[in-house]
Short mmCIF file of N, CA and C in Angstrom, two decimals:
data_model
loop_
_atom_site.label_atom_id
_atom_site.label_comp_id
_atom_site.label_asym_id
_atom_site.label_seq_id
_atom_site.Cartn_x
_atom_site.Cartn_y
_atom_site.Cartn_z
N ALA B 723 32.95 -52.95 12.86
CA ALA B 723 32.73 -51.93 11.60
C ALA B 723 31.89 -50.74 12.05
N ALA B 724 31.28 -50.98 13.05
CA ALA B 724 30.26 -49.80 13.73
C ALA B 724 31.27 -48.77 14.56
N TRP B 725 32.34 -49.68 15.10
CA TRP B 725 33.09 -48.86 16.01
C TRP B 725 34.13 -48.19 15.20
N ALA B 726 34.35 -48.57 13.98
CA ALA B 726 35.35 -47.84 13.13
C ALA B 726 34.56 -46.67 12.64
N LEU B 727 33.27 -46.87 12.31
CA LEU B 727 32.34 -45.57 11.62
C LEU B 727 32.41 -44.46 12.84
N ALA B 728 32.10 -44.91 14.08
CA ALA B 728 31.83 -44.07 15.03
C ALA B 728 33.33 -43.09 15.07
N GLU B 729 34.41 -44.02 15.32
CA GLU B 729 35.58 -43.07 15.16
C GLU B 729 35.86 -42.22 14.32
N ARG B 730 35.79 -42.88 13.10
CA ARG B 730 35.75 -41.69 11.79
C ARG B 730 34.80 -40.66 11.98
N ALA B 731 33.53 -40.63 12.67
CA ALA B 731 32.75 -39.65 12.67
C ALA B 731 33.22 -38.44 13.85
N HIS B 732 33.66 -39.34 14.88
CA HIS B 732 34.54 -38.54 15.80
C HIS B 732 35.53 -37.74 15.39
N ASP B 733 36.28 -38.38 14.51
CA ASP B 733 37.55 -37.69 13.88
C ASP B 733 37.35 -36.49 13.05
N LEU B 734 36.12 -36.74 12.49
CA LEU B 734 35.74 -35.67 11.42
C LEU B 734 34.88 -34.56 12.29
N LEU B 735 34.10 -34.70 13.43
CA LEU B 735 33.57 -33.58 14.26
C LEU B 735 34.69 -32.94 14.80
N ASN B 736 35.90 -33.63 15.25
CA ASN B 736 36.95 -32.93 15.75
C ASN B 736 37.58 -31.94 14.59
N ALA B 737 37.66 -32.49 13.59
CA ALA B 737 38.33 -31.47 12.33
C ALA B 737 37.44 -30.49 12.12
N ALA B 738 35.89 -30.56 12.09
CA ALA B 738 34.99 -29.50 12.05
C ALA B 738 35.36 -28.48 13.27
N GLU B 739 35.32 -28.99 14.35
CA GLU B 739 35.52 -28.10 15.46
C GLU B 739 36.76 -27.29 15.28
N ASP B 740 37.87 -27.90 14.94
CA ASP B 740 38.96 -27.14 14.74
C ASP B 740 39.10 -26.22 13.62
N ALA B 741 38.49 -26.54 12.53
CA ALA B 741 38.24 -25.63 11.63
C ALA B 741 37.21 -24.52 11.81
N ALA B 742 36.50 -24.68 12.46
CA ALA B 742 35.56 -23.81 13.39
C ALA B 742 36.15 -22.60 14.19
N ALA B 743 37.07 -23.26 14.70
CA ALA B 743 38.01 -22.20 15.89
C ALA B 743 38.95 -21.48 14.99
N ALA B 744 39.65 -22.06 13.99
CA ALA B 744 40.42 -21.46 13.17
C ALA B 744 39.67 -20.19 12.42
N CYS B 745 38.28 -20.58 12.03
CA CYS B 745 37.58 -19.51 11.25
C CYS B 745 37.38 -18.23 12.18
N ALA B 746 37.00 -18.91 13.28
CA ALA B 746 36.73 -17.81 14.51
C ALA B 746 37.86 -16.76 14.78
N ARG B 747 39.12 -17.42 15.02
CA ARG B 747 40.21 -16.84 15.14
C ARG B 747 40.52 -15.75 14.07
N HIS B 748 40.33 -16.14 12.88
CA HIS B 748 40.64 -15.36 11.67
C HIS B 748 39.78 -13.98 11.87
N LEU B 749 38.27 -14.28 11.96
CA LEU B 749 37.30 -13.18 11.91
C LEU B 749 37.81 -12.49 13.16
N GLU B 750 38.28 -12.74 14.36
CA GLU B 750 38.55 -11.86 15.37
C GLU B 750 39.75 -11.26 14.91
N ALA B 751 40.91 -11.82 14.65
CA ALA B 751 41.97 -11.11 14.35
C ALA B 751 42.38 -10.17 13.13
N GLU B 752 41.37 -10.74 11.94
CA GLU B 752 41.87 -9.99 10.63
C GLU B 752 40.43 -9.24 10.12
N LEU B 753 39.53 -9.77 10.31
CA LEU B 753 38.00 -9.30 9.60
C LEU B 753 37.33 -7.94 10.70
N LEU B 754 37.54 -8.44 11.95
CA LEU B 754 36.72 -7.36 12.84
C LEU B 754 37.32 -6.19 12.98
N PRO B 755 38.71 -6.20 13.17
CA PRO B 755 39.42 -4.95 13.29
C PRO B 755 39.36 -3.94 12.13
N HIS B 756 39.28 -4.66 10.59
CA HIS B 756 39.14 -3.93 9.43
C HIS B 756 37.73 -3.31 9.57
N LEU B 757 36.66 -4.15 9.97
CA LEU B 757 35.43 -3.52 10.01
C LEU B 757 35.41 -2.46 10.92
N ASP B 758 35.87 -2.44 12.31
CA ASP B 758 35.79 -1.45 12.91
C ASP B 758 36.48 -0.01 12.35
N ALA B 759 37.58 -0.42 11.94
CA ALA B 759 38.24 0.76 11.41
C ALA B 759 37.54 1.48 10.07
N SER B 760 36.69 0.77 9.38
CA SER B 760 35.95 1.28 8.30
C SER B 760 34.51 1.73 8.39
N ARG B 761 34.31 1.45 9.51
CA ARG B 761 32.81 1.96 10.05
C ARG B 761 32.70 3.32 10.30
N PRO B 762 32.01 4.00 9.71
CA PRO B 762 31.70 5.41 10.06
C PRO B 762 31.20 5.39 11.33
N GLU B 763 31.48 6.56 12.31
CA GLU B 763 30.89 6.82 13.59
C GLU B 763 29.34 7.33 13.38
N VAL B 764 28.43 6.63 14.08
CA VAL B 764 27.09 7.28 14.03
C VAL B 764 26.50 7.29 15.43
N SER B 765 26.30 8.45 15.84
CA SER B 765 25.75 8.83 16.92
C SER B 765 24.23 8.11 17.57
N ALA B 766 23.76 7.95 18.58
CA ALA B 766 22.49 7.58 18.80
C ALA B 766 21.46 8.44 18.10
N ASP B 767 21.79 9.46 18.10
CA ASP B 767 20.69 10.78 17.70
C ASP B 767 20.54 10.64 16.20
N ASP B 768 21.73 10.22 15.41
CA ASP B 768 21.76 10.31 14.12
C ASP B 768 20.84 8.89 13.60
N LEU B 769 21.09 7.70 14.58
CA LEU B 769 20.42 6.57 14.46
C LEU B 769 18.69 6.89 14.60
N ASP B 770 18.37 7.64 15.79
CA ASP B 770 17.04 8.07 15.89
C ASP B 770 16.50 8.59 14.96
N ALA B 771 17.06 9.64 14.17
CA ALA B 771 16.65 10.14 13.09
C ALA B 771 16.34 9.33 11.90
N LEU B 772 17.36 8.59 11.65
CA LEU B 772 17.35 7.81 10.61
C LEU B 772 15.92 6.69 10.47
N ALA B 773 15.99 6.32 11.91
CA ALA B 773 14.65 5.32 12.34
C ALA B 773 13.65 6.13 11.86
N ALA B 774 13.42 7.38 12.40
CA ALA B 774 12.20 8.16 12.17
C ALA B 774 11.83 8.64 10.47
N ASP B 775 13.22 8.69 9.89
CA ASP B 775 12.92 9.03 8.62
C ASP B 775 12.27 7.78 7.86
N TRP B 776 13.04 6.46 8.25
CA TRP B 776 12.53 5.41 7.60
C TRP B 776 11.16 5.00 7.92
N GLY B 777 10.52 5.36 9.20
CA GLY B 777 9.30 5.16 9.47
C GLY B 777 8.37 6.03 8.94
N ALA B 778 8.52 7.33 8.68
CA ALA B 778 7.77 8.02 7.70
C ALA B 778 7.76 7.82 6.23
N LEU B 779 8.97 7.55 5.73
CA LEU B 779 8.76 6.92 4.46
C LEU B 779 7.94 5.68 4.21
N ALA B 780 7.91 4.98 5.24
CA ALA B 780 7.02 3.46 4.90
C ALA B 780 5.74 4.09 5.09
N ARG B 781 5.42 4.93 6.02
CA ARG B 781 4.07 5.32 6.34
C ARG B 781 3.65 6.13 5.20
N LYS B 782 4.18 6.80 4.35
CA LYS B 782 4.12 7.58 3.07
C LYS B 782 3.68 6.61 2.11
N HIS B 783 4.33 5.42 1.94
CA HIS B 783 4.02 4.56 1.06
C HIS B 783 3.06 3.45 1.17
N GLY B 784 2.76 3.68 2.58
CA GLY B 784 1.64 2.42 3.20
C GLY B 784 2.26 1.24 3.15
N VAL B 785 3.18 0.92 3.72
CA VAL B 785 4.00 -0.21 3.68
C VAL B 785 4.67 -0.48 5.10
N ALA B 786 4.72 -1.63 5.49
CA ALA B 786 5.43 -1.72 6.95
C ALA B 786 7.06 -1.55 6.49
N PRO B 787 7.59 -1.09 7.40
CA PRO B 787 8.98 -0.55 7.52
C PRO B 787 9.63 -1.54 7.03
N GLU B 788 9.93 -2.90 7.33
CA GLU B 788 10.68 -4.00 6.90
C GLU B 788 10.55 -4.38 5.24
N LEU B 789 9.26 -3.75 4.73
CA LEU B 789 8.87 -4.19 3.49
C LEU B 789 9.22 -3.02 2.63
N LEU B 790 9.84 -1.78 3.13
CA LEU B 790 10.04 -0.75 2.31
C LEU B 790 11.21 -1.08 1.18
N PRO B 791 12.31 -1.63 1.32
CA PRO B 791 13.22 -1.81 0.29
C PRO B 791 12.73 -2.41 -0.81
N ALA B 792 11.76 -3.57 -0.59
CA ALA B 792 11.20 -4.13 -1.73
C ALA B 792 10.29 -3.45 -2.56
N ALA B 793 9.37 -2.39 -1.50
CA ALA B 793 8.16 -1.82 -2.32
C ALA B 793 9.07 -0.79 -3.00
N LEU B 794 10.07 -0.09 -2.69
CA LEU B 794 10.93 0.94 -3.58
C LEU B 794 11.79 0.47 -4.59
N GLY B 795 12.22 -0.73 -4.64
CA GLY B 795 12.40 -1.46 -5.58
C GLY B 795 11.28 -1.52 -6.73
N THR B 796 10.07 -2.11 -6.51
CA THR B 796 8.99 -2.12 -7.28
C THR B 796 8.84 -0.92 -7.96
N MET B 797 8.66 0.25 -7.13
CA MET B 797 8.25 1.61 -7.40
C MET B 797 9.05 1.89 -8.56
N ARG B 798 10.59 1.78 -8.15
CA ARG B 798 11.51 2.23 -8.98
C ARG B 798 11.34 1.38 -10.40
N GLY B 799 11.26 0.26 -10.44
CA GLY B 799 10.84 -0.47 -11.72
C GLY B 799 9.69 0.09 -12.19
N ASP B 800 8.72 0.51 -11.82
CA ASP B 800 7.50 0.93 -12.30
C ASP B 800 7.96 2.20 -13.06
N ALA B 801 8.61 3.02 -12.41
CA ALA B 801 9.00 4.24 -13.14
C ALA B 801 9.62 4.09 -14.05
N ASP B 802 10.86 3.19 -14.10
CA ASP B 802 11.65 2.85 -15.39
C ASP B 802 10.92 2.55 -16.80
N ARG B 803 9.97 1.21 -16.06
CA ARG B 803 8.98 1.07 -17.50
C ARG B 803 8.10 1.98 -17.73
N ASP B 804 7.54 3.14 -16.96
CA ASP B 804 6.81 4.18 -17.40
C ASP B 804 7.77 5.28 -18.21
N ALA B 805 8.90 5.32 -18.17
CA ALA B 805 9.73 6.47 -18.55
C ALA B 805 10.25 5.63 -20.13
N ASP B 806 10.35 4.39 -20.17
CA ASP B 806 10.57 3.73 -21.32
C ASP B 806 9.53 3.61 -22.25
N ALA B 807 8.13 3.30 -21.81
CA ALA B 807 7.04 3.83 -22.40
C ALA B 807 6.83 5.09 -22.91
N ARG B 808 7.12 6.24 -22.12
CA ARG B 808 7.17 7.50 -22.95
C ARG B 808 8.05 7.73 -23.98
N GLU B 809 9.30 7.23 -23.84
CA GLU B 809 10.30 7.56 -24.79
C GLU B 809 9.73 6.56 -26.05
N GLU B 810 9.17 5.33 -26.11
CA GLU B 810 8.71 4.63 -27.28
C GLU B 810 7.42 5.49 -27.66
N ALA B 811 6.67 5.98 -26.95
CA ALA B 811 5.27 6.71 -27.41
C ALA B 811 5.85 7.99 -28.26
N ALA B 812 6.91 8.77 -27.78
CA ALA B 812 7.40 9.66 -28.27
C ALA B 812 7.90 9.46 -29.55
N ALA B 813 8.54 8.51 -29.63
CA ALA B 813 9.51 7.95 -31.07
C ALA B 813 8.50 7.57 -31.87
N ALA B 814 7.32 6.78 -31.44
CA ALA B 814 6.37 6.38 -32.45
C ALA B 814 5.50 7.59 -32.99
N ARG B 815 5.50 8.89 -32.16
CA ARG B 815 4.64 9.72 -32.81
C ARG B 815 5.55 10.60 -33.73
N ALA B 816 6.93 10.51 -33.36
CA ALA B 816 7.90 11.34 -34.45
C ALA B 816 7.88 10.48 -35.60
N GLU B 817 7.84 9.20 -35.64
CA GLU B 817 7.83 8.40 -36.62
C GLU B 817 6.90 8.50 -37.62
N GLU B 818 5.56 8.88 -36.82
CA GLU B 818 4.35 8.72 -37.67
C GLU B 818 4.10 10.00 -38.15
N GLY B 819 4.67 11.20 -37.62
CA GLY B 819 4.93 12.45 -38.19
C GLY B 819 5.42 12.48 -39.36
N THR B 820 6.72 11.75 -39.52
CA THR B 820 7.65 11.94 -40.65
C THR B 820 7.06 10.74 -41.74
N ALA B 821 6.05 9.86 -41.41
CA ALA B 821 5.62 9.26 -42.36
C ALA B 821 4.24 9.70 -43.14
N ARG B 822 3.89 11.06 -42.71
CA ARG B 822 2.98 11.51 -43.31
C ARG B 822 3.22 12.24 -44.54
#
Protein backbone atom coordinates (compact mmCIF):
# COMPACT_ATOMS: atom_id res chain seq x y z
CA ALA A 1 0.00 0.00 0.00
CA ALA A 2 2.81 2.39 0.86
CA TRP A 3 4.48 1.64 -2.47
CA ALA A 4 1.30 2.58 -4.35
CA LEU A 5 1.02 5.81 -2.37
CA ALA A 6 4.64 6.68 -3.17
CA GLU A 7 4.07 5.96 -6.86
CA ARG A 8 0.95 8.17 -6.85
CA ALA A 9 2.89 10.98 -5.15
CA HIS A 10 5.66 10.60 -7.74
CA ASP A 11 3.12 10.78 -10.58
CA LEU A 12 1.54 13.88 -9.08
CA LEU A 13 4.95 15.55 -8.71
CA ASN A 14 5.73 14.74 -12.34
CA ALA A 15 2.38 16.27 -13.38
CA ALA A 16 3.12 19.38 -11.30
CA GLU A 17 6.56 19.67 -12.91
CA ASP A 18 5.01 19.35 -16.38
CA ALA A 19 2.42 22.02 -15.53
CA ALA A 20 5.11 24.38 -14.20
CA ALA A 21 7.17 23.87 -17.36
CA ALA A 22 4.11 24.56 -19.54
CA CYS A 23 3.41 27.70 -17.55
CA ALA A 24 6.99 28.89 -17.96
CA ARG A 25 6.84 28.27 -21.71
CA HIS A 26 3.60 30.23 -21.93
CA LEU A 27 5.04 33.14 -19.95
CA GLU A 28 8.15 33.26 -22.11
CA ALA A 29 6.32 32.88 -25.42
CA GLU A 30 3.14 34.89 -24.82
CA LEU A 31 3.35 37.23 -21.86
CA LEU A 32 6.92 38.53 -21.83
CA PRO A 33 6.92 39.70 -25.46
CA HIS A 34 3.67 41.58 -24.79
CA LEU A 35 5.09 43.21 -21.67
CA ASP A 36 8.31 44.15 -23.46
CA ALA A 37 6.32 45.78 -26.28
CA SER A 38 4.06 47.74 -23.92
CA ARG A 39 6.75 48.92 -21.51
CA PRO A 40 7.80 52.53 -22.04
CA GLU A 41 11.47 53.26 -22.50
CA VAL A 42 12.97 54.79 -19.36
CA SER A 43 16.52 56.04 -19.20
CA ALA A 44 18.84 55.65 -16.24
CA ASP A 45 18.71 59.44 -15.77
CA ASP A 46 14.90 59.30 -15.62
CA LEU A 47 15.10 56.55 -12.99
CA ASP A 48 17.62 58.55 -10.97
CA ALA A 49 15.36 61.62 -11.08
CA LEU A 50 12.35 59.55 -10.06
CA ALA A 51 14.24 58.00 -7.15
CA ALA A 52 15.42 61.45 -6.01
CA ASP A 53 11.87 62.86 -6.22
CA TRP A 54 10.52 59.86 -4.31
CA GLY A 55 13.12 60.34 -1.59
CA ALA A 56 12.42 64.07 -1.36
CA LEU A 57 8.68 63.46 -1.05
CA ALA A 58 9.26 60.84 1.65
CA ARG A 59 11.49 63.28 3.59
CA LYS A 60 8.91 66.05 3.18
CA HIS A 61 6.26 63.88 4.82
CA GLY A 62 8.63 62.37 7.37
CA VAL A 63 8.21 58.75 6.33
CA ALA A 64 10.49 56.05 4.98
CA PRO A 65 10.36 55.83 1.18
CA GLU A 66 8.84 52.35 1.27
CA LEU A 67 6.00 53.65 3.46
CA LEU A 68 5.20 56.60 1.18
CA PRO A 69 2.29 54.98 -0.74
CA ALA A 70 0.46 54.08 2.48
CA ALA A 71 1.18 57.49 4.02
CA LEU A 72 -0.13 59.29 0.94
CA GLY A 73 -3.23 57.10 0.97
CA THR A 74 -3.85 58.03 4.59
CA MET A 75 -3.34 61.72 3.83
CA ARG A 76 -5.70 61.49 0.86
CA GLY A 77 -8.35 59.89 3.07
CA ASP A 78 -7.86 62.59 5.71
CA ALA A 79 -8.23 65.32 3.07
CA ASP A 80 -11.41 63.69 1.73
CA ARG A 81 -12.90 63.49 5.24
CA ASP A 82 -11.98 67.15 5.88
CA ALA A 83 -13.65 68.20 2.62
CA ASP A 84 -16.76 66.21 3.54
CA ALA A 85 -16.85 67.83 7.00
CA ARG A 86 -16.54 71.32 5.48
CA GLU A 87 -19.40 70.59 3.10
CA GLU A 88 -21.56 69.28 5.93
CA ALA A 89 -20.77 72.34 8.06
CA ALA A 90 -21.63 74.69 5.20
CA ALA A 91 -24.90 72.84 4.60
CA ALA A 92 -25.74 72.97 8.31
CA ARG A 93 -25.03 76.73 8.43
CA ALA A 94 -27.19 77.27 5.37
CA GLU A 95 -29.99 75.19 6.89
CA GLU A 96 -29.68 77.08 10.16
CA GLY A 97 -29.86 80.37 8.29
CA THR A 98 -33.06 79.40 6.51
CA ALA A 99 -34.62 78.15 9.77
CA ARG A 100 -34.32 81.57 11.41
